[in-house]
mmCIF file of the C-alpha atoms, coordinates in Angstrom:
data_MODEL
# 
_entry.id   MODEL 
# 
loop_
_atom_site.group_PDB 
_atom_site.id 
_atom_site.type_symbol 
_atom_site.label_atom_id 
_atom_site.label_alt_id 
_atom_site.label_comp_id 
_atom_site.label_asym_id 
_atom_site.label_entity_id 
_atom_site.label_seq_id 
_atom_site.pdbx_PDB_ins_code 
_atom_site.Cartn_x 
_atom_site.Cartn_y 
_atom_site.Cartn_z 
_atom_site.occupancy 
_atom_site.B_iso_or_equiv 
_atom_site.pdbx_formal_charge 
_atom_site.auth_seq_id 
_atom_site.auth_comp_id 
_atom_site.auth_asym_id 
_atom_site.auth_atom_id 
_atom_site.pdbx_PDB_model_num 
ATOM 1   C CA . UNK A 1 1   ? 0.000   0.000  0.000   1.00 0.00 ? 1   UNK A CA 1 
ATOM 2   C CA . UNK A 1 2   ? 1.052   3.410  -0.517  1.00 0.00 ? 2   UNK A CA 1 
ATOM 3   C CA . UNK A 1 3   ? -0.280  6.202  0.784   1.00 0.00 ? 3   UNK A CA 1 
ATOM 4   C CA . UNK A 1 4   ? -0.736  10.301 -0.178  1.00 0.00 ? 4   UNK A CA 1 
ATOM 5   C CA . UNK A 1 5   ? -1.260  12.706 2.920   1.00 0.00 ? 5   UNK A CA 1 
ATOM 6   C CA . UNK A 1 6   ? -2.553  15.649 0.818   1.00 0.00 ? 6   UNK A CA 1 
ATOM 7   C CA . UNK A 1 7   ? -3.771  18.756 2.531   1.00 0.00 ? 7   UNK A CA 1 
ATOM 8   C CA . UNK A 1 8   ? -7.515  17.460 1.624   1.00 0.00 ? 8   UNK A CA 1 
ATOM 9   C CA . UNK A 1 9   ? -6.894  14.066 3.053   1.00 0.00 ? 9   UNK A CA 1 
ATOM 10  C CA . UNK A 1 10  ? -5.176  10.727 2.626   1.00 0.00 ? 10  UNK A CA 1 
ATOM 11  C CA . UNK A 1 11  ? -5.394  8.545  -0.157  1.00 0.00 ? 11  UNK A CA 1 
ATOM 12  C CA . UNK A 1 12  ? -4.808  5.453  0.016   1.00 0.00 ? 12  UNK A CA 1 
ATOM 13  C CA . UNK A 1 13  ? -3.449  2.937  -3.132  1.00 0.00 ? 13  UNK A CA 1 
ATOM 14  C CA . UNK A 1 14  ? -2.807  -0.420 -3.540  1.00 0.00 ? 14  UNK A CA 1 
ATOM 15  C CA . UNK A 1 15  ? -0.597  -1.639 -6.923  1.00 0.00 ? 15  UNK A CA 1 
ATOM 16  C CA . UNK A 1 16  ? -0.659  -4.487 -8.848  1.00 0.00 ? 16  UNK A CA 1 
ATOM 17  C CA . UNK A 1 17  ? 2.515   -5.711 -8.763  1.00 0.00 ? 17  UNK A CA 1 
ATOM 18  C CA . UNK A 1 18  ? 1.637   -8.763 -10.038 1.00 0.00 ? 18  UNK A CA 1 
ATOM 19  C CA . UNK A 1 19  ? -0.363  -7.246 -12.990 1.00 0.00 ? 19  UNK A CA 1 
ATOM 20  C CA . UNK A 1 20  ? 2.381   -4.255 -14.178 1.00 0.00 ? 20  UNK A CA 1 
ATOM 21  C CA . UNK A 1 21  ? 5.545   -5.367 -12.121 1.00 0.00 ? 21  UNK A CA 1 
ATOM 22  C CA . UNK A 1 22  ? 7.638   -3.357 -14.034 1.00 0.00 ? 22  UNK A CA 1 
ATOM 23  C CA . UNK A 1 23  ? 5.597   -0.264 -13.567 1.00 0.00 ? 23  UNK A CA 1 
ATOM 24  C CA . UNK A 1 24  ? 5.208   -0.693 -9.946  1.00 0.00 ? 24  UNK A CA 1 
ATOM 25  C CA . UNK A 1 25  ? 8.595   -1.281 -9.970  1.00 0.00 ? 25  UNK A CA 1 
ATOM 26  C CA . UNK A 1 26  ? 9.223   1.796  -11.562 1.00 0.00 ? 26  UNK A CA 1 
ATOM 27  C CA . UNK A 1 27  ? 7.023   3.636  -9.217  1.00 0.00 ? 27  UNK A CA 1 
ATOM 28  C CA . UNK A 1 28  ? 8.668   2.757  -6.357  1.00 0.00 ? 28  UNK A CA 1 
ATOM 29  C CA . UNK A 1 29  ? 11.780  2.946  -7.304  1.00 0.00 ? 29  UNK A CA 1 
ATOM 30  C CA . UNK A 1 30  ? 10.400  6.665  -8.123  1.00 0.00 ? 30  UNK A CA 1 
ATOM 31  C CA . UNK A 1 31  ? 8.962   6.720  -4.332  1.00 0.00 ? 31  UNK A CA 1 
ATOM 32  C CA . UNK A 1 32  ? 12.209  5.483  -2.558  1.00 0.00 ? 32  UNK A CA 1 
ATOM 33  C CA . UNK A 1 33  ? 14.553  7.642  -4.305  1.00 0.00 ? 33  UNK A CA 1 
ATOM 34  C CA . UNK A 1 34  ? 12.329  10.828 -3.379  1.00 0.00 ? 34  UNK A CA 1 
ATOM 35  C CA . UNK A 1 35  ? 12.028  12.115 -6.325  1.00 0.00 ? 35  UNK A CA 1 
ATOM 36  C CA . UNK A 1 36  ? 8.124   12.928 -5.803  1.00 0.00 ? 36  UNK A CA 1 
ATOM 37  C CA . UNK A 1 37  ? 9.156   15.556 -3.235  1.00 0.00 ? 37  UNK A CA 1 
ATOM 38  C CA . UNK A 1 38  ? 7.837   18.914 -3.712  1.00 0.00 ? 38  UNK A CA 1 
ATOM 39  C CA . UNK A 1 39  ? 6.198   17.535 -7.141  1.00 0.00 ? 39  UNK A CA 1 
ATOM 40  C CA . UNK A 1 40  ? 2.343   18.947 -7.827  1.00 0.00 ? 40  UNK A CA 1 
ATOM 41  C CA . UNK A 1 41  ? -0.364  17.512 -9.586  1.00 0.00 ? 41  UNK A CA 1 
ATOM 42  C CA . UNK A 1 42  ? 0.003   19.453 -12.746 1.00 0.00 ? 42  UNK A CA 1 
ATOM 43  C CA . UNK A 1 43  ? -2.753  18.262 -15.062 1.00 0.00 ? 43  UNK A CA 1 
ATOM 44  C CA . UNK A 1 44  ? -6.120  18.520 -12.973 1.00 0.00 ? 44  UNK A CA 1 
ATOM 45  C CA . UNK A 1 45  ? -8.907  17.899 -15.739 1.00 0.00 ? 45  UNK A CA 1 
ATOM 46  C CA . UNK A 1 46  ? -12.522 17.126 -13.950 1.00 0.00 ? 46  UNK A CA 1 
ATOM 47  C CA . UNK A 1 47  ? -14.218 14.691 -15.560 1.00 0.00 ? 47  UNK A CA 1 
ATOM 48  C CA . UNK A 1 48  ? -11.308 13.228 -16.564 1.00 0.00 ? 48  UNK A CA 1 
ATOM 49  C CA . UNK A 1 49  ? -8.226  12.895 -14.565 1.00 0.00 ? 49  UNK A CA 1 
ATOM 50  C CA . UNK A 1 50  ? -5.701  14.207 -12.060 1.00 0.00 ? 50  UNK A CA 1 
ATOM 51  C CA . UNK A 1 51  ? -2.289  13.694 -12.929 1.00 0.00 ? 51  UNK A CA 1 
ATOM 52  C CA . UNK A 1 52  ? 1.433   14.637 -11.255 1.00 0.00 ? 52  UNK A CA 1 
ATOM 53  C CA . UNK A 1 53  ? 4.603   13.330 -10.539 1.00 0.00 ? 53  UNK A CA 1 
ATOM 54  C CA . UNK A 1 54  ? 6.802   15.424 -13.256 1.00 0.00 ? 54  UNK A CA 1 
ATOM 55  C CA . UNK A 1 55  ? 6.747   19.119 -11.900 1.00 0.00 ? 55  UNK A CA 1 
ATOM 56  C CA . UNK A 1 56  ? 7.918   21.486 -9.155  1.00 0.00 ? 56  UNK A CA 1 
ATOM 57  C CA . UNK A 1 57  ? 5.952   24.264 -8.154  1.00 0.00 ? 57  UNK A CA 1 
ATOM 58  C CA . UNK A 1 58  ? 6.271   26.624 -10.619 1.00 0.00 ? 58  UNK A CA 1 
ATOM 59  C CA . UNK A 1 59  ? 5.781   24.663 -13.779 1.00 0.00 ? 59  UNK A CA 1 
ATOM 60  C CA . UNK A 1 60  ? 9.638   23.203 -13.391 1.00 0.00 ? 60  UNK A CA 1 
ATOM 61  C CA . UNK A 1 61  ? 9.626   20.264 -14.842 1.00 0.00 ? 61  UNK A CA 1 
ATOM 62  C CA . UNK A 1 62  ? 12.228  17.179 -13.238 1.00 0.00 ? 62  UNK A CA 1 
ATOM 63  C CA . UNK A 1 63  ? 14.936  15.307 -15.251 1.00 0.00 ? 63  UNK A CA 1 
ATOM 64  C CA . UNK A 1 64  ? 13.469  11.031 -14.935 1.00 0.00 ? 64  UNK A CA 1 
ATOM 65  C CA . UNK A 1 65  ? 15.039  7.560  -15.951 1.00 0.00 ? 65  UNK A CA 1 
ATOM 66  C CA . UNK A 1 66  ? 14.333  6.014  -18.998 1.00 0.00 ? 66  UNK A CA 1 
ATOM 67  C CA . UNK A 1 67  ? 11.106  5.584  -20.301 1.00 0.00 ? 67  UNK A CA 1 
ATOM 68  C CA . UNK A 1 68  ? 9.807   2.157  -19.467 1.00 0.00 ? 68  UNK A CA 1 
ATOM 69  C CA . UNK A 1 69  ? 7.560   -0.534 -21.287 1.00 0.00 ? 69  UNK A CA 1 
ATOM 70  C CA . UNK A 1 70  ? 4.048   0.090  -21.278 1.00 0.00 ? 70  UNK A CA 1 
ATOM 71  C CA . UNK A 1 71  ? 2.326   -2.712 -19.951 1.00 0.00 ? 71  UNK A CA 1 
ATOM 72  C CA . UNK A 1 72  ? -1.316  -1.581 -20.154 1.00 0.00 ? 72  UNK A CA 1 
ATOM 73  C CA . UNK A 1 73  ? -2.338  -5.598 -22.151 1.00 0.00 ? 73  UNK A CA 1 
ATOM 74  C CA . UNK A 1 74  ? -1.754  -6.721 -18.436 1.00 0.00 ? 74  UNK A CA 1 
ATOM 75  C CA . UNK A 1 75  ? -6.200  -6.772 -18.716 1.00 0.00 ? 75  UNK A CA 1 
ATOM 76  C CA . UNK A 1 76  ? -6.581  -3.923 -16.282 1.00 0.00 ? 76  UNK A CA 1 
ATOM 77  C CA . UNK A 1 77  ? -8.660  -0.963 -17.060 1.00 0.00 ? 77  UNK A CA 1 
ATOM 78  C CA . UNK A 1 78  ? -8.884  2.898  -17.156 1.00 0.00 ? 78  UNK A CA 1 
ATOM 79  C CA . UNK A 1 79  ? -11.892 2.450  -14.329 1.00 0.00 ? 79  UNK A CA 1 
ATOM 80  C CA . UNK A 1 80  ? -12.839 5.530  -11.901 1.00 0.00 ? 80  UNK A CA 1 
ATOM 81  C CA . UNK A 1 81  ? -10.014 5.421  -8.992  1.00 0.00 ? 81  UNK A CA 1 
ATOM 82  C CA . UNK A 1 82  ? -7.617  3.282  -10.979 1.00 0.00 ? 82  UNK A CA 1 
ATOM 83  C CA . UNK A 1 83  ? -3.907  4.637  -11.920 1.00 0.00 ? 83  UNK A CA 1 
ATOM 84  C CA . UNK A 1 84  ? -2.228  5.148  -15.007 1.00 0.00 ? 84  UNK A CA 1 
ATOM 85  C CA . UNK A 1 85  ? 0.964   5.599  -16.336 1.00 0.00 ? 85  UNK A CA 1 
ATOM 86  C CA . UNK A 1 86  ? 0.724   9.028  -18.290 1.00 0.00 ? 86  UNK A CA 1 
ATOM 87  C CA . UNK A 1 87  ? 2.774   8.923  -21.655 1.00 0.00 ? 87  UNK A CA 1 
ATOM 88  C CA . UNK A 1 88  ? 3.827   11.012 -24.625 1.00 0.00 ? 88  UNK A CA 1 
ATOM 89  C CA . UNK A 1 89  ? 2.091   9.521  -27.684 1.00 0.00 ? 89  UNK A CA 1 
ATOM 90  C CA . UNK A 1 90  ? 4.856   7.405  -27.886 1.00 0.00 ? 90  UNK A CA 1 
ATOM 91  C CA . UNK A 1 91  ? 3.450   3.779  -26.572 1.00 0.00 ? 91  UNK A CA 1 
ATOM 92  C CA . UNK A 1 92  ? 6.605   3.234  -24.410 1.00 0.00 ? 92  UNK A CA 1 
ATOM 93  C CA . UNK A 1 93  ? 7.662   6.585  -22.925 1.00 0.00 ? 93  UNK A CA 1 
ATOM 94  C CA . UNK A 1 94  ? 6.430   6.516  -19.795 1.00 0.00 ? 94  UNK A CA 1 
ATOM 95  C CA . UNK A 1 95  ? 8.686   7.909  -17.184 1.00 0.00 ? 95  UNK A CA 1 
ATOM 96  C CA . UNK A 1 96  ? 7.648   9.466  -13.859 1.00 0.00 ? 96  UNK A CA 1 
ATOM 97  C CA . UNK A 1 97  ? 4.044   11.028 -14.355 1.00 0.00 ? 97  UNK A CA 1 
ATOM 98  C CA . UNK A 1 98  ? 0.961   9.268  -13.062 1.00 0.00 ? 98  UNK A CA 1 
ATOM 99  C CA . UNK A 1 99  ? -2.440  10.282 -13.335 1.00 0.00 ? 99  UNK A CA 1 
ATOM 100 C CA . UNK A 1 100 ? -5.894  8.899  -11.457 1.00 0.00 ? 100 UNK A CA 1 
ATOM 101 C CA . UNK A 1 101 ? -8.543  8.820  -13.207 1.00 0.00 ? 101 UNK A CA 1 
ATOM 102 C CA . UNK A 1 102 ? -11.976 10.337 -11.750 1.00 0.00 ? 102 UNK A CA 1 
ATOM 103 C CA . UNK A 1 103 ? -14.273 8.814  -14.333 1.00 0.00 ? 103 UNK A CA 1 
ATOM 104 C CA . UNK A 1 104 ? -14.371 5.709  -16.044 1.00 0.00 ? 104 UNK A CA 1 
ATOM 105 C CA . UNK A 1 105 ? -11.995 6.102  -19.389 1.00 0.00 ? 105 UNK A CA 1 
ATOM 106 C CA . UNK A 1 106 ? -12.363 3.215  -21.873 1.00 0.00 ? 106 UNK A CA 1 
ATOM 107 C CA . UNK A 1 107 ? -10.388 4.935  -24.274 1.00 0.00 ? 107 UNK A CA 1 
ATOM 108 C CA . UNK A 1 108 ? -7.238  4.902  -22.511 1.00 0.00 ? 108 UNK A CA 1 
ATOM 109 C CA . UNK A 1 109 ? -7.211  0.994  -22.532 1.00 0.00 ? 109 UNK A CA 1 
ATOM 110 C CA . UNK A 1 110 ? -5.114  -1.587 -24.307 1.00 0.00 ? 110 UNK A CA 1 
ATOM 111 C CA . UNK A 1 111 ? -7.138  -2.407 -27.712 1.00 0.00 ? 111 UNK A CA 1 
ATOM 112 C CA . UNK A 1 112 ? -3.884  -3.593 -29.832 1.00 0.00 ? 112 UNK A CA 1 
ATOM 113 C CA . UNK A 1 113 ? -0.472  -3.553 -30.301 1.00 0.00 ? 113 UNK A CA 1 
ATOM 114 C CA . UNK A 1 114 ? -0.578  -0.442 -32.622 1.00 0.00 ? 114 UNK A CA 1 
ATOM 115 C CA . UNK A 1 115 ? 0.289   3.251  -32.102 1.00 0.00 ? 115 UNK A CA 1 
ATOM 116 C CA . UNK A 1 116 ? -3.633  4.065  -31.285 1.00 0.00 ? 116 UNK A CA 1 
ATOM 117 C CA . UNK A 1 117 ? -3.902  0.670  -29.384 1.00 0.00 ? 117 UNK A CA 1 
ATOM 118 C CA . UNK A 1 118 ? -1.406  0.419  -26.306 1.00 0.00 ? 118 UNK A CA 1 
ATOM 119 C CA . UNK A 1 119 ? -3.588  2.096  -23.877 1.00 0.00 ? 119 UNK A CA 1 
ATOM 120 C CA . UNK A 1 120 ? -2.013  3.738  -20.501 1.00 0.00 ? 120 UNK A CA 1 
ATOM 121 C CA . UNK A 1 121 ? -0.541  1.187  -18.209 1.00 0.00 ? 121 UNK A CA 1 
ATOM 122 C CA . UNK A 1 122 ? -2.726  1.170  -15.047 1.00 0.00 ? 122 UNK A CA 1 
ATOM 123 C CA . UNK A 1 123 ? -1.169  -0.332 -12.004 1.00 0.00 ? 123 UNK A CA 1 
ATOM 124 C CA . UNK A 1 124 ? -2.514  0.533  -9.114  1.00 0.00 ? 124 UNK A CA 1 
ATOM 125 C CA . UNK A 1 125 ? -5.738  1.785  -7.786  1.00 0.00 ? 125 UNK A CA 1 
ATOM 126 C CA . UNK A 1 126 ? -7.591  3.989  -4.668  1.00 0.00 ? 126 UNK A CA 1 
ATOM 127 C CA . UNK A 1 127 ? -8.501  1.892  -1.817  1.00 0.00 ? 127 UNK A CA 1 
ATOM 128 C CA . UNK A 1 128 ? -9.346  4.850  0.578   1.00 0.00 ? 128 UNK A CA 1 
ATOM 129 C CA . UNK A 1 129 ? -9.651  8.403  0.220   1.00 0.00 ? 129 UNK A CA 1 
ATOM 130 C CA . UNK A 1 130 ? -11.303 8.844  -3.420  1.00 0.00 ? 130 UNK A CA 1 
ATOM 131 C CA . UNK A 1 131 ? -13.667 11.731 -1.407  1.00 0.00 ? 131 UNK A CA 1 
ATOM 132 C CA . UNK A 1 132 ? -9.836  12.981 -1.553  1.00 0.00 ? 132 UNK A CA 1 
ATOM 133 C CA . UNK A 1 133 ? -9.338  13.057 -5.294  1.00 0.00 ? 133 UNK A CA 1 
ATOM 134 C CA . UNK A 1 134 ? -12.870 13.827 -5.923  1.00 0.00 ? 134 UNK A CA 1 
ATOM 135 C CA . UNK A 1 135 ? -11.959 16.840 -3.627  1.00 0.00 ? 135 UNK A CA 1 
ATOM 136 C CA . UNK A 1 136 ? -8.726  17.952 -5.947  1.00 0.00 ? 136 UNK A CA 1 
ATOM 137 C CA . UNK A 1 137 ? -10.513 16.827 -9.108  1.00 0.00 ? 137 UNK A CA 1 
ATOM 138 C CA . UNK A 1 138 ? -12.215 20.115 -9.187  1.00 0.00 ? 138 UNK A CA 1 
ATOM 139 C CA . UNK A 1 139 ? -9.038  22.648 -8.111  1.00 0.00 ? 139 UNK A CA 1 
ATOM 140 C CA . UNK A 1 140 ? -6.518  24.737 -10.241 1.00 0.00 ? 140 UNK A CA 1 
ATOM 141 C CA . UNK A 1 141 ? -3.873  22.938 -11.531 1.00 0.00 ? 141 UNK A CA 1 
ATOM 142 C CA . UNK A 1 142 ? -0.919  23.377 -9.414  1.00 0.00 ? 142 UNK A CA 1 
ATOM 143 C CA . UNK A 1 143 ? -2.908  24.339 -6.182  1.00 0.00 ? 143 UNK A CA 1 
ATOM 144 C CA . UNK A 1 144 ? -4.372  20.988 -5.749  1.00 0.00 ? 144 UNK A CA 1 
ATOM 145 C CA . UNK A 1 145 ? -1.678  18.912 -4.191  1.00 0.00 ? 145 UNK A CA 1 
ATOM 146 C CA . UNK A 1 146 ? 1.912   19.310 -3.946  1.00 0.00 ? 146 UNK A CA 1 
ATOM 147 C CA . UNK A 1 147 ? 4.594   15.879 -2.680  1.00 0.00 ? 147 UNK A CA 1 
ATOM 148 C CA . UNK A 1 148 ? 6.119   16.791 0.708   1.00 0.00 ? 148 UNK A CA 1 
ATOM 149 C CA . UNK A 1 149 ? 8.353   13.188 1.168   1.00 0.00 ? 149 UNK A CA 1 
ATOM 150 C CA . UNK A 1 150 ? 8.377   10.069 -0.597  1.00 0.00 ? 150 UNK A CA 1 
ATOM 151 C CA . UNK A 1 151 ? 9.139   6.932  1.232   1.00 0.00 ? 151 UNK A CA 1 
ATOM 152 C CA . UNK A 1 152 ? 9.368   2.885  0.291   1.00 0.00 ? 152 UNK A CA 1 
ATOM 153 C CA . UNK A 1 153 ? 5.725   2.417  0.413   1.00 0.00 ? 153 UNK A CA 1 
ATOM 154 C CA . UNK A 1 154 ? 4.497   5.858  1.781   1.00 0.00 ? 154 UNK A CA 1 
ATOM 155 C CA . UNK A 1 155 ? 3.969   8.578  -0.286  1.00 0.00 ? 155 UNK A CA 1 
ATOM 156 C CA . UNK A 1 156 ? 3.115   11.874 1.150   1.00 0.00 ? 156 UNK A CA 1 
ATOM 157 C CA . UNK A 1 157 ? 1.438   14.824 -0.614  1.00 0.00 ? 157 UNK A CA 1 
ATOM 158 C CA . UNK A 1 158 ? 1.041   18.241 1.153   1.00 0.00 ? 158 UNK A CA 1 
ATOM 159 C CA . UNK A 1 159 ? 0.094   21.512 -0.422  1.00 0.00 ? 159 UNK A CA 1 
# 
């Protein structure tokens, strides 16, 4: 489990490390190395999605690893309170970004191995606390939430 203390609330998140092991690999590898602290949620689209994990206050973006593989066939969908891998529109570029989505998406899933059909790799999803992201759905992007500390499997969020 990993969890966000935001200034709205906790959210909690369990990942599916048997589903996207590479991703949640990736994630925590993120997570242990701090590099989440003082990152915002960016991107806060209602309807849609909240997304962070790439960006200082101030609209500075970080340096991140390699991209890694996107493993959105794993048969997990874009479902309200899942998490996703956000991408460029390159099927394998995902680095550091996240996003959760606040809706159900069905066209961010896996249809095919083709440039329109990889899908975003979810791999984890809200267990407690979506009141929390329904909460930050709805703010300014950059307001909503910014990381305070990252640990192993704790992953704290303060504005």
């Amino acid at each position: 489990m990993v969890t966000f203390h935001t200034n709205h609330g906790d959210i909690v998140i369990k990942t599916f490390d048997d589903k996207a092991p590479e991703t949640v690999k990736n994630f925590l590898d993120y997570c242990r190395e701090g590099f989440y602290n003082n990152t915002i949620f960016h991107r806060v689209i209602n309807g849609f999605m909240i997304q962070g994990g790439g960006f200082e206050p101030g609209m500075k973006q970080k340096a991140t690893k390699e991209p890694i593989k996107n493993e959105a066939n794993n048969g997990l969908k874009n479902t309200r309170g899942t998490l996703a891998m956000a991408r460029t529109q390159a099927p394998h570029s995902a680095t550091a970004q996240f996003f959760i989505n606040v809706v159900d998406n069905d066209f961010l899933n896996f249809s095919g191995e083709s440039l329109q059909g990889w899908g975003y790799c979810v791999f984890a999803e809200v267990v407690d606390g979506m009141d929390v992201v329904d909460k930050s759905k709805v703010l300014q992007p950059v307001v909503a939430v910014c990381t305070r500390t990252c640990q192993k499997k704790t992953l704290s969020l303060k504005a």
